[in-house]
């Protein structure tokens, strides 16, 4: 493919799918028309007619539309020369609608003397100097509309010249409207706040600061290094760092312990960061943003936990109502609630904030249904929610209350938008399931949204399961700090399960050798393989024809040999694909077999899939899983019928992109939490910090009958013996609770 880069003036724009665009322009050098295709990943914003853009990409031939430039990079840019000013002012929609026509543009240029002089006046906003030639109101609006465009062009030039990523360009373009270049030139280390931290970003900013003449001991550099270090820690989940660790990490960036120490002091002085003491009197440092979030949640949790007991429903009737419910429950199910379960139900209604924990088989889901049913008997609003769509669906199925179940994000959005479906007047009962994965930021959003409402909230989960994907820790700190009931009575059938027995050992960090799998349909087994993609897939394929399993792995990154994408492609071919490329030996797809193509992913009939983006209108959420029941090609338009539970959706290619649909022969362990399968294959072949005790425990307990670990027994043993991730997260979340007030 031919690579090329040039500047073009935009002549037409078609908005593409999900933020992308297809646009054409005239090459400034050759005056030839170039058609460009830009994905949402690289496009900072949709181009406008008349603008000048820098484009870079590879030329590809399309059978219907001819040659197209598939872009790898693009951004708005300055005028190629002042002589292009009139073309921009005449064509750009920014300068339409206030009386500035082609004749007035030419008149202005002629009277001012040149395009260059007019640009200088526009940059300075001197509309009164132009009013001698064109009406003052027109000149004033012209200068007002020129300023943001001029700022954007100058910013794009600065960012492009310094080879910054499209992610940073998007963020800065959206936030910095005025004098952005001047601000960045005065402190290039401000760039560190606009994108995911990485060593490359630090090196890029260092190069820019060197060009601008910043000294190695300048305050901007020292403070930037401290903030960058804490941002990096935040990305790994830590909202704070011990002083000695912050000093050591900053020293690696700055190359001087004195500069690192001075950086910490300067950052504290200007309040870029703050410090606090732990219960053991250790000094910790964190960014102001992280500190504010944790402080907000501390205050809201403490207020709930320490508030005097008051309610607008008759709590004296609770024991009687719960006993009545238990009688009906036993008649229907054949067994009663345990004393632990009854106590847990009562606690939810007696405490403003509480926690229910328990491992698999102790009946947490049974308690959730009981809470919902008792709330209805008391004529109270009940809202049940979970982090992921799959876990939300499970609550719906368990409680039979699809009108009361939400993802946490969906609930927050509905409350914010004052949805008619949510009524927070009176007393509401709010249940958060799978709460171990709720990060401190989401907890803050939820509690802030319902602040000053009358509600009881209970967090339900297993602290041995996964910690949050986001930063900080929440649920694990609440356990035993606020009123907590731990469910420990295991149903006899569950207690006898090999899966349960191993899970109990993993909780305590106890490992033992597993037998090799030899075709069994129940139990916990192991199969060895190398940390090699081909070997991993061969071992998995030796299992699947004999025992269908859900494959789960710690990794989604392509860098890991056991990543979901590679396993999914292989499993689709081995279990469901239609052809093989004989010449290359690679996987191929028969064009005669109906398929829906999404980039390098093909959806075929019978493929399992997973949703990775929320779509509130369709009622599909991150974590929902389904099966492709049919691929339909209707006069060139391709649709996929996908069954999610009892519902079937007819989805277009655009719908599938919007939902982030991926194959789901293999999913990550994080995406599997809240799901349950008869049998699972767990990958543990690749050394990784993601492979730790809570990850192994969660993966194991996704299975009802059979778990087969595939990989290295040594890696598995090391993961089980190590601390769970939640115990290693540095944080500042310390709710101030009056323990003596606990009922």
XYZ file of C-alpha atoms in Angstrom:
743
model
C 0.000 0.000 0.000
C 1.266 3.447 -0.948
C 1.877 5.727 2.054
C 1.432 9.472 1.706
C 0.985 12.655 3.751
C -0.148 16.094 2.607
C -2.375 19.082 3.418
C -5.826 19.356 1.873
C -8.671 21.858 1.846
C -11.939 20.145 2.749
C -14.536 20.097 -0.041
C -17.077 17.564 1.300
C -17.771 15.669 4.537
C -19.894 12.640 5.353
C -20.141 11.755 9.022
C -19.160 8.129 9.461
C -20.017 5.565 12.079
C -19.460 6.426 15.743
C -17.323 9.521 15.417
C -15.497 8.613 12.228
C -15.858 10.454 8.928
C -15.351 10.164 5.181
C -14.232 13.447 3.672
C -12.669 14.770 0.493
C -10.332 17.663 -0.169
C -8.072 19.266 -2.706
C -4.374 18.555 -2.277
C -2.638 21.899 -1.687
C 0.385 20.773 -3.718
C -1.295 19.154 -6.720
C -4.882 20.480 -6.569
C -6.034 16.864 -7.065
C -9.021 15.560 -5.130
C -8.268 13.054 -2.333
C -10.925 10.977 -0.600
C -10.062 10.201 3.048
C -11.420 7.686 5.557
C -10.827 8.441 9.251
C -11.908 6.306 12.189
C -13.142 7.812 15.449
C -9.898 6.690 17.089
C -7.782 9.232 15.226
C -10.336 11.935 14.414
C -10.170 14.827 16.882
C -13.426 16.213 15.469
C -15.394 16.177 12.233
C -13.767 18.398 9.555
C -15.693 21.411 8.243
C -16.041 22.594 4.658
C -13.263 25.015 3.735
C -10.826 24.021 6.515
C -7.264 22.907 5.917
C -6.243 19.525 7.315
C -3.031 17.568 7.531
C -3.645 13.961 6.489
C -1.397 10.915 6.576
C -2.216 7.359 5.633
C -2.091 4.546 3.114
C -3.770 4.638 -0.269
C -6.128 1.692 -0.814
C -8.227 0.733 -3.816
C -11.961 0.247 -3.272
C -13.814 -1.803 -5.949
C -16.768 0.608 -5.945
C -15.403 3.978 -4.770
C -11.898 3.937 -6.238
C -8.725 5.070 -4.494
C -9.126 6.165 -0.859
C -6.626 7.393 1.705
C -7.100 5.334 4.875
C -5.807 7.710 7.537
C -3.475 6.882 10.380
C -3.238 10.524 11.439
C -5.072 13.754 10.725
C -5.688 17.157 12.275
C -6.757 20.661 11.387
C -3.804 22.841 10.428
C -2.881 26.456 9.728
C -3.571 28.200 6.459
C -0.915 26.989 3.980
C -0.272 30.666 3.230
C -2.151 33.961 3.785
C -3.544 33.846 0.231
C -5.879 31.047 1.336
C -7.645 33.319 3.869
C -10.441 34.400 1.531
C -11.155 30.784 0.589
C -11.511 29.852 4.267
C -13.729 32.813 5.157
C -15.981 32.278 2.139
C -16.409 28.503 2.525
C -16.265 27.751 6.272
C -19.727 27.455 7.923
C -18.350 29.279 10.991
C -18.458 32.516 8.981
C -21.929 32.150 7.528
C -25.181 33.647 8.739
C -24.169 37.157 9.829
C -23.846 39.023 6.545
C -20.252 38.227 5.605
C -20.390 37.313 1.934
C -17.833 36.821 -0.792
C -17.923 40.494 -1.801
C -17.349 41.756 1.750
C -14.419 39.349 2.255
C -12.726 40.653 -0.914
C -13.464 44.251 0.134
C -11.890 43.727 3.555
C -8.705 42.252 2.100
C -8.420 45.015 -0.483
C -9.020 47.849 1.999
C -6.766 46.414 4.755
C -3.982 45.925 2.245
C -3.277 42.171 2.267
C -4.415 38.822 3.643
C -1.471 38.845 6.077
C -2.485 42.183 7.599
C -6.093 41.040 7.886
C -4.978 37.854 9.684
C -3.002 39.976 12.163
C -6.052 42.140 12.920
C -8.281 39.080 13.313
C -5.759 37.404 15.635
C -5.726 40.535 17.802
C -9.518 40.833 17.728
C -9.359 44.462 16.461
C -12.806 44.587 14.903
C -13.021 48.392 15.223
C -10.084 48.720 12.819
C -12.165 46.819 10.252
C -15.358 48.789 10.834
C -14.188 51.561 8.530
C -14.686 49.177 5.594
C -17.541 46.825 6.663
C -20.373 47.293 9.163
C -19.175 47.098 12.782
C -21.587 44.286 13.892
C -20.288 42.086 11.057
C -16.664 42.797 11.974
C -17.309 42.079 15.648
C -18.894 38.676 14.945
C -16.117 37.889 12.450
C -13.437 38.429 15.115
C -15.426 36.467 17.732
C -15.754 33.482 15.405
C -12.183 33.702 14.160
C -10.679 33.438 17.660
C -11.624 29.813 18.541
C -10.696 28.600 15.048
C -7.355 30.416 15.190
C -6.722 28.943 18.658
C -7.521 25.459 17.382
C -5.261 25.802 14.334
C -2.344 27.069 16.431
C -2.880 24.303 18.990
C -3.046 21.626 16.284
C 0.216 22.895 14.816
C 1.913 22.789 18.228
C 0.667 19.289 19.045
C 1.371 17.864 15.602
C 4.863 19.345 15.461
C 5.584 17.680 18.797
C 4.132 14.340 17.630
C 1.541 14.007 20.380
C -1.146 11.357 20.118
C -4.678 11.917 18.859
C -5.961 11.105 22.375
C -4.142 14.123 23.807
C -5.132 16.308 20.862
C -8.802 15.414 21.417
C -8.657 16.160 25.137
C -6.819 19.456 24.858
C -8.884 20.667 21.903
C -12.054 19.999 23.911
C -10.869 21.680 27.119
C -8.444 24.449 26.118
C -10.390 27.056 24.185
C -8.346 30.201 24.763
C -4.620 30.798 24.383
C -3.930 27.067 24.583
C -0.492 27.238 22.981
C 0.644 30.046 25.272
C -0.496 28.059 28.300
C 1.290 24.905 27.162
C 4.463 26.789 26.315
C 4.443 28.299 29.795
C 4.169 24.795 31.309
C 4.413 21.826 28.912
C 4.147 19.443 31.872
C 0.438 20.284 31.982
C 0.173 17.869 29.038
C 0.624 14.995 31.516
C -2.936 15.491 32.762
C -4.549 14.991 29.343
C -3.829 11.352 28.520
C -3.111 7.930 30.022
C 0.305 8.027 31.644
C 3.173 6.218 29.971
C 6.963 6.448 29.822
C 6.633 7.624 26.211
C 4.425 10.545 27.233
C 6.939 11.647 29.865
C 9.778 11.489 27.335
C 7.738 13.496 24.815
C 6.982 16.228 27.347
C 10.627 16.287 28.406
C 11.642 16.841 24.758
C 9.143 19.700 24.388
C 10.324 21.367 27.605
C 13.946 21.100 26.470
C 13.070 22.859 23.198
C 11.332 25.588 25.173
C 14.363 26.089 27.399
C 13.126 24.738 30.742
C 15.859 23.941 33.268
C 16.137 20.489 34.813
C 15.441 21.937 38.257
C 12.533 24.158 37.165
C 9.503 23.932 39.417
C 7.286 22.993 36.465
C 9.449 19.941 35.758
C 9.748 18.855 39.386
C 6.031 19.186 40.096
C 5.230 17.532 36.762
C 7.322 14.497 37.729
C 5.486 14.142 41.052
C 2.068 14.442 39.422
C 3.074 12.031 36.644
C 4.197 9.499 39.252
C 0.884 9.718 41.105
C -1.111 9.585 37.850
C 0.809 6.420 36.920
C 0.005 4.905 40.314
C -3.648 5.875 39.860
C -3.763 4.001 36.576
C -2.588 0.880 38.452
C -5.334 1.346 41.042
C -3.461 3.204 43.805
C -5.030 6.490 44.898
C -2.023 7.243 47.133
C 1.633 6.334 47.554
C 3.842 6.100 50.653
C 6.360 8.931 50.845
C 9.406 6.719 50.334
C 7.858 5.037 47.296
C 6.846 8.376 45.742
C 10.386 9.662 46.308
C 11.939 6.548 44.731
C 9.711 6.652 41.652
C 10.190 10.393 41.141
C 13.975 9.936 41.455
C 13.876 7.567 38.464
C 12.217 10.285 36.384
C 14.282 13.229 37.576
C 17.653 11.554 38.084
C 18.193 13.423 41.349
C 16.977 12.690 44.877
C 17.243 16.373 45.779
C 15.058 17.332 42.813
C 12.587 14.586 43.726
C 12.355 15.838 47.320
C 12.054 19.445 46.150
C 9.348 18.345 43.725
C 7.263 16.807 46.517
C 7.619 19.942 48.638
C 6.763 22.249 45.718
C 3.761 20.138 44.683
C 2.415 20.261 48.242
C 3.054 24.005 48.485
C 1.047 24.831 45.368
C -1.571 22.219 46.367
C -1.078 20.034 43.336
C -0.884 17.106 45.777
C -1.635 16.571 49.450
C -0.588 14.206 52.229
C -2.229 12.338 55.094
C -1.312 9.969 57.899
C -2.443 6.366 57.996
C -3.641 4.600 61.138
C -0.034 3.442 61.595
C 1.270 7.046 61.238
C 2.829 6.478 57.805
C 2.819 9.528 55.489
C 0.972 9.033 52.202
C 0.694 11.388 49.223
C -2.036 11.673 46.608
C -3.379 13.970 43.920
C -5.950 16.533 45.004
C -8.561 14.937 42.725
C -8.196 11.489 44.293
C -8.197 13.017 47.781
C -11.439 14.913 47.127
C -13.205 11.822 45.805
C -12.183 9.714 48.807
C -13.059 12.514 51.248
C -16.509 12.917 49.671
C -17.235 9.191 49.968
C -15.877 9.112 53.532
C -18.256 11.894 54.546
C -21.297 10.331 52.877
C -20.628 6.845 54.272
C -19.925 8.219 57.744
C -23.094 10.309 57.689
C -25.177 7.267 56.769
C -23.509 4.927 59.265
C -23.591 7.375 62.166
C -27.023 8.903 61.558
C -29.650 8.340 64.257
C -32.140 5.604 63.487
C -35.293 6.975 61.885
C -37.642 5.712 59.219
C -41.130 6.232 57.880
C -42.146 2.565 57.927
C -43.113 0.391 60.876
C -39.913 -1.468 61.779
C -41.652 -3.113 64.724
C -43.536 -5.139 62.122
C -40.352 -6.375 60.475
C -39.901 -9.631 62.441
C -43.517 -10.546 61.811
C -43.367 -9.660 58.108
C -40.080 -11.537 57.608
C -41.470 -14.606 59.421
C -44.587 -14.478 57.238
C -42.439 -14.202 54.116
C -40.247 -17.072 55.318
C -43.304 -19.275 55.779
C -44.411 -18.636 52.197
C -40.844 -19.073 50.958
C -40.544 -22.502 52.619
C -43.870 -23.610 51.180
C -42.702 -22.670 47.692
C -39.040 -23.782 47.866
C -39.224 -26.688 50.301
C -36.697 -25.160 52.730
C -36.687 -21.987 54.877
C -34.311 -19.051 55.020
C -31.408 -19.641 57.406
C -31.133 -17.543 60.552
C -28.193 -15.727 58.917
C -30.300 -14.910 55.875
C -33.220 -13.642 57.967
C -30.839 -11.459 60.001
C -29.374 -10.071 56.777
C -32.818 -9.171 55.433
C -33.748 -7.440 58.684
C -30.454 -5.525 58.760
C -31.136 -3.958 55.352
C -34.295 -2.329 56.687
C -32.852 -1.348 60.066
C -29.552 0.179 58.887
C -29.085 3.161 56.590
C -25.954 1.515 55.167
C -24.860 -2.099 55.540
C -22.875 -4.936 53.986
C -23.737 -8.552 53.220
C -20.875 -10.874 52.351
C -20.700 -14.567 51.619
C -19.026 -17.044 49.309
C -20.748 -19.183 46.707
C -23.571 -21.358 47.973
C -24.467 -19.237 51.017
C -27.547 -17.756 49.370
C -26.712 -14.100 48.748
C -29.067 -14.096 45.750
C -31.828 -15.608 47.908
C -31.375 -12.725 50.344
C -31.632 -10.200 47.492
C -34.986 -11.640 46.428
C -36.193 -11.663 50.026
C -35.198 -8.009 50.459
C -37.071 -7.060 47.279
C -40.178 -9.005 48.321
C -40.215 -7.618 51.869
C -39.748 -4.077 50.512
C -42.851 -4.628 48.393
C -44.784 -5.848 51.444
C -43.759 -2.634 53.220
C -44.755 -0.579 50.147
C -41.208 0.758 49.689
C -39.350 1.555 46.471
C -36.744 -1.095 45.673
C -33.810 -0.640 43.291
C -31.410 -3.493 42.593
C -28.252 -2.912 40.600
C -24.846 -4.233 39.634
C -21.806 -2.924 37.806
C -22.154 -4.997 34.617
C -25.140 -5.776 32.424
C -24.714 -9.532 32.847
C -24.875 -9.264 36.645
C -27.915 -6.979 36.331
C -29.641 -9.591 34.166
C -28.904 -12.238 36.793
C -30.594 -10.109 39.480
C -33.608 -9.684 37.186
C -33.888 -13.446 36.730
C -33.432 -14.145 40.445
C -35.922 -11.547 41.684
C -38.349 -11.379 38.756
C -38.162 -7.566 38.882
C -36.927 -6.340 35.534
C -38.552 -2.938 36.176
C -36.437 -2.395 39.313
C -33.027 -3.602 38.097
C -30.303 -1.362 36.679
C -26.624 -1.185 36.016
C -25.093 1.334 38.440
C -24.210 3.649 35.565
C -27.744 3.335 34.182
C -29.288 4.148 37.565
C -27.059 7.201 38.067
C -27.927 8.408 34.561
C -31.658 7.871 35.145
C -31.620 9.751 38.473
C -29.612 12.591 36.930
C -32.083 12.880 34.073
C -35.032 12.629 36.509
C -36.450 9.524 34.895
C -40.109 8.767 35.591
C -39.101 5.169 36.379
C -37.213 6.144 39.540
C -39.073 7.528 42.539
C -36.835 8.533 45.446
C -39.524 10.205 47.524
C -40.352 8.323 50.715
C -38.005 5.524 51.747
C -36.115 3.619 49.061
C -34.174 0.387 49.445
C -31.060 0.304 47.240
C -29.149 -2.944 46.712
C -25.719 -3.069 45.050
C -24.729 -6.602 44.020
C -21.211 -7.753 43.041
C -20.030 -4.729 45.035
C -16.390 -5.844 45.254
C -15.832 -4.399 41.759
C -17.257 -0.943 42.533
C -14.403 1.570 42.503
C -14.233 4.671 44.687
C -15.057 7.011 41.789
C -18.272 5.163 40.902
C -19.231 4.957 44.589
C -18.795 8.736 44.734
C -21.002 9.288 41.670
C -23.735 7.041 43.022
C -23.822 8.426 46.565
C -23.626 12.048 45.373
C -26.549 11.492 43.020
C -28.816 10.250 45.819
C -27.476 12.558 48.530
C -30.187 14.130 50.728
C -32.657 11.401 49.729
C -34.176 9.007 52.260
C -32.790 5.575 51.476
C -31.252 2.433 52.918
C -28.357 1.040 50.911
C -26.756 -2.394 51.174
C -23.594 -3.550 49.403
C -23.546 -7.260 48.622
C -20.486 -9.175 47.527
C -17.577 -11.443 48.261
C -14.342 -9.648 49.265
C -12.354 -12.628 47.959
C -13.522 -11.843 44.439
C -12.129 -9.269 42.041
C -11.217 -5.789 43.193
C -12.266 -2.799 41.051
C -10.897 -2.295 37.551
C -10.846 1.451 38.227
C -8.769 3.169 40.861
C -9.130 2.919 44.620
C -10.943 0.509 46.885
C -14.391 0.752 48.455
C -16.346 -2.392 49.338
C -13.363 -4.192 50.898
C -12.892 -1.293 53.338
C -16.564 -1.225 54.312
C -16.606 -4.892 55.362
C -16.691 -4.964 59.190
C -16.270 -1.164 59.320
C -20.029 -0.733 59.014
C -22.789 -3.137 60.046
C -21.904 -6.396 58.248
C -23.489 -9.821 58.144
C -21.418 -12.669 56.746
C -23.319 -15.593 55.292
C -21.392 -18.785 56.068
C -23.935 -21.613 55.900
C -23.379 -23.460 52.637
C -26.054 -25.595 51.025
C -25.085 -29.248 51.443
C -24.852 -29.904 47.699
C -22.631 -26.872 47.196
C -20.451 -27.740 50.195
C -19.661 -31.155 48.691
C -18.646 -29.683 45.337
C -14.915 -29.943 44.482
C -15.182 -26.412 43.059
C -16.398 -25.097 46.434
C -13.801 -27.046 48.382
C -10.927 -25.662 46.305
C -12.434 -22.170 46.458
C -12.325 -22.271 50.260
C -8.636 -23.192 50.130
C -7.838 -20.410 47.661
C -9.528 -17.840 49.946
C -6.945 -18.754 52.576
C -4.036 -18.842 50.115
C -3.727 -22.632 50.342
C -2.662 -24.471 47.199
C -2.560 -28.165 46.403
C -1.670 -30.179 43.285
C -4.584 -30.769 40.931
C -5.228 -34.040 39.101
C -4.889 -34.104 35.320
C -8.119 -33.872 33.395
C -9.031 -37.099 31.614
C -12.507 -36.485 30.296
C -14.312 -35.966 33.621
C -17.459 -33.801 33.637
C -17.201 -32.665 37.270
C -14.360 -31.520 39.519
C -11.263 -29.315 39.331
C -8.372 -30.387 37.082
C -5.219 -29.183 35.382
C -3.601 -29.493 31.955
C -0.097 -28.232 31.338
C 0.955 -26.052 28.394
C 3.670 -23.574 27.474
C 3.241 -19.787 27.461
C 2.921 -20.059 23.693
C -0.236 -19.138 21.794
C -0.194 -22.199 19.561
C 0.316 -24.572 22.499
C -2.408 -22.876 24.563
C -4.913 -23.158 21.701
C -3.949 -26.787 20.994
C -4.563 -27.766 24.623
C -7.888 -25.901 24.727
C -8.895 -27.563 21.465
C -8.112 -30.989 22.943
C -10.844 -30.305 25.538
C -13.624 -28.576 23.604
C -14.756 -31.427 21.318
C -15.309 -33.617 24.398
C -16.493 -31.055 26.942
C -17.949 -27.683 25.965
C -16.509 -25.010 28.271
C -16.549 -21.262 28.599
C -12.939 -20.124 28.219
C -11.817 -17.370 30.595
C -8.445 -15.661 30.760
C -6.868 -12.768 32.648
C -5.818 -11.011 29.450
C -7.402 -8.994 26.665
C -4.140 -7.384 25.516
C -2.702 -8.698 22.258
C 0.699 -8.781 23.980
C -0.357 -11.816 26.046
C -0.331 -15.223 24.360
C -3.649 -16.134 25.988
C -5.510 -12.950 24.968
C -9.234 -13.187 24.285
C -9.039 -11.949 20.683
C -6.583 -14.625 19.529
C -8.373 -17.438 21.353
C -11.732 -16.287 19.980
C -10.460 -16.238 16.397
C -8.978 -19.707 16.800
C -12.038 -21.188 18.499
C -14.376 -19.690 15.913
C -12.374 -21.346 13.156
C -11.988 -24.661 14.940
C -15.603 -24.877 16.121
C -17.646 -22.784 13.712
C -15.730 -21.359 10.707
C -16.227 -22.316 7.123
C -12.898 -22.580 5.364
C -9.135 -22.509 5.579
C -6.735 -20.681 3.300
C -4.809 -23.618 1.864
C -1.964 -21.515 0.442
C -1.157 -19.556 3.604
C -2.400 -22.117 6.092
C -4.242 -19.316 7.908
C -7.842 -18.948 8.922
C -10.209 -17.995 6.130
C -13.924 -17.324 5.744
C -16.006 -18.625 2.884
C -17.746 -15.664 1.251
C -20.716 -17.902 0.497
C -21.316 -18.381 4.226
C -23.422 -15.515 5.621
C -21.263 -13.336 7.862
C -21.207 -9.835 9.273
C -17.757 -8.301 9.168
C -16.572 -5.806 11.790
C -12.977 -4.814 10.984
C -11.056 -8.093 11.463
C -13.909 -9.802 13.328
C -16.491 -11.937 11.522
C -19.828 -12.828 13.113
C -21.205 -16.193 11.993
C -24.319 -18.105 12.896
C -23.911 -19.945 16.256
C -21.138 -17.622 17.457
C -21.322 -16.645 21.142
C -20.875 -12.884 21.579
C -20.523 -10.317 24.358
C -21.558 -6.656 24.519
C -18.822 -4.279 25.714
C -20.625 -0.896 25.507
C -23.848 0.280 27.137
C -26.862 1.167 25.001
C -29.695 2.369 27.205
C -32.186 2.709 24.344
C -31.822 -0.935 23.341
C -31.548 -2.117 26.950
C -28.209 -3.826 26.296
C -25.243 -3.293 28.573
C -21.572 -4.062 28.978
C -21.321 -7.751 29.904
C -24.518 -8.981 28.227
C -23.875 -12.229 26.353
C -25.786 -13.735 23.473
C -25.772 -16.116 20.520
C -25.878 -15.198 16.826
C -28.915 -17.105 15.554
C -28.801 -15.886 11.946
C -26.885 -13.555 9.625
C -29.140 -11.957 7.008
C -28.001 -10.257 3.793
C -30.855 -8.141 2.453
C -29.881 -6.467 -0.840
C -26.383 -5.687 0.401
C -27.442 -4.698 3.935
C -26.176 -7.246 6.442
C -27.982 -7.869 9.744
C -27.337 -10.243 12.620
C -30.107 -11.792 14.691
C -28.706 -12.172 18.189
C -30.490 -13.824 21.076
C -29.923 -12.295 24.504
C -31.757 -14.486 27.001
C -35.386 -14.600 25.900
C -35.120 -11.598 23.562
C -33.915 -11.565 19.948
C -32.472 -8.378 18.432
C -32.020 -7.653 14.736
C -28.808 -5.614 14.664
C -27.121 -3.773 11.831
C -23.368 -3.532 11.427
C -23.534 -0.041 12.945
C -25.499 -1.395 15.912
C -22.842 -4.046 16.484
C -20.075 -1.437 16.389
C -21.984 0.806 18.774
C -22.544 -2.056 21.226
C -18.903 -3.075 20.965
C -19.891 -6.649 20.152
C -17.054 -9.156 20.366
C -16.795 -12.914 20.062
C -17.180 -14.664 23.409
C -15.780 -18.176 23.074
C -13.273 -16.635 25.477
C -13.867 -13.689 27.820
C -11.733 -12.019 30.435
C -12.157 -13.039 34.050
C -13.319 -9.488 34.793
C -16.135 -9.756 32.253
C -17.105 -13.185 33.595
C -17.786 -11.958 37.141
C -21.479 -12.238 37.815
C -21.835 -15.087 35.297
C -22.163 -18.802 35.942
C -21.351 -21.716 33.624
C -21.523 -25.494 33.898
C -17.856 -25.806 32.899
C -14.952 -23.411 32.428
C -11.398 -23.492 31.108
C -9.160 -21.048 32.985
C -5.942 -19.866 31.309
C -2.973 -19.519 33.654
C -0.097 -19.883 31.208
C 1.308 -16.347 30.975
C 3.204 -14.623 33.819
C 1.290 -11.457 34.693
C 0.422 -9.225 37.628
C -3.209 -9.814 36.635
C -2.869 -13.464 37.616
C -3.369 -13.172 41.390
C -5.413 -14.854 44.114
C -8.732 -13.023 43.683
C -8.510 -13.510 39.908
C -8.023 -17.277 40.325
C -10.810 -17.478 42.924
C -13.254 -15.577 40.707
C -12.392 -17.689 37.662
C -12.821 -20.934 39.577
C -16.173 -19.958 41.056
C -17.712 -19.152 37.665
C -18.169 -22.916 37.301
C -21.022 -24.972 38.712
C -19.507 -28.387 37.954
C -16.164 -28.451 36.132
C -13.062 -26.243 36.097
C -9.962 -27.046 34.058
C -6.878 -24.866 34.597
C -4.659 -24.704 31.509
C -1.101 -23.471 31.809
C 1.630 -23.612 34.455
C 1.082 -25.219 37.861
C 3.925 -23.058 39.170
C 2.208 -19.838 38.050
C -1.098 -21.013 39.489
C 0.480 -21.872 42.845
C 2.303 -18.544 42.991
C -0.913 -16.641 42.277
C -2.820 -18.474 45.010
C -0.037 -17.995 47.575
C 0.312 -14.247 46.917
C -1.842 -11.506 48.404
C -5.107 -10.692 46.615
C -4.941 -7.425 44.675
C -7.322 -5.631 47.047
C -4.823 -6.071 49.878
C -2.048 -4.428 47.858
C -3.868 -1.255 46.734
C -2.593 1.957 48.350
C -5.471 4.279 49.195
C -6.646 7.052 51.471
C -10.233 5.897 52.005
C -10.692 5.940 55.780
C -14.356 6.499 56.698
C -14.735 7.965 60.186
C -17.233 5.657 61.836
C -18.643 5.754 65.331
C -18.456 2.019 66.003
C -20.294 2.349 69.327
C -23.380 3.582 67.477
C -23.669 0.346 65.476
C -26.911 -1.412 66.263
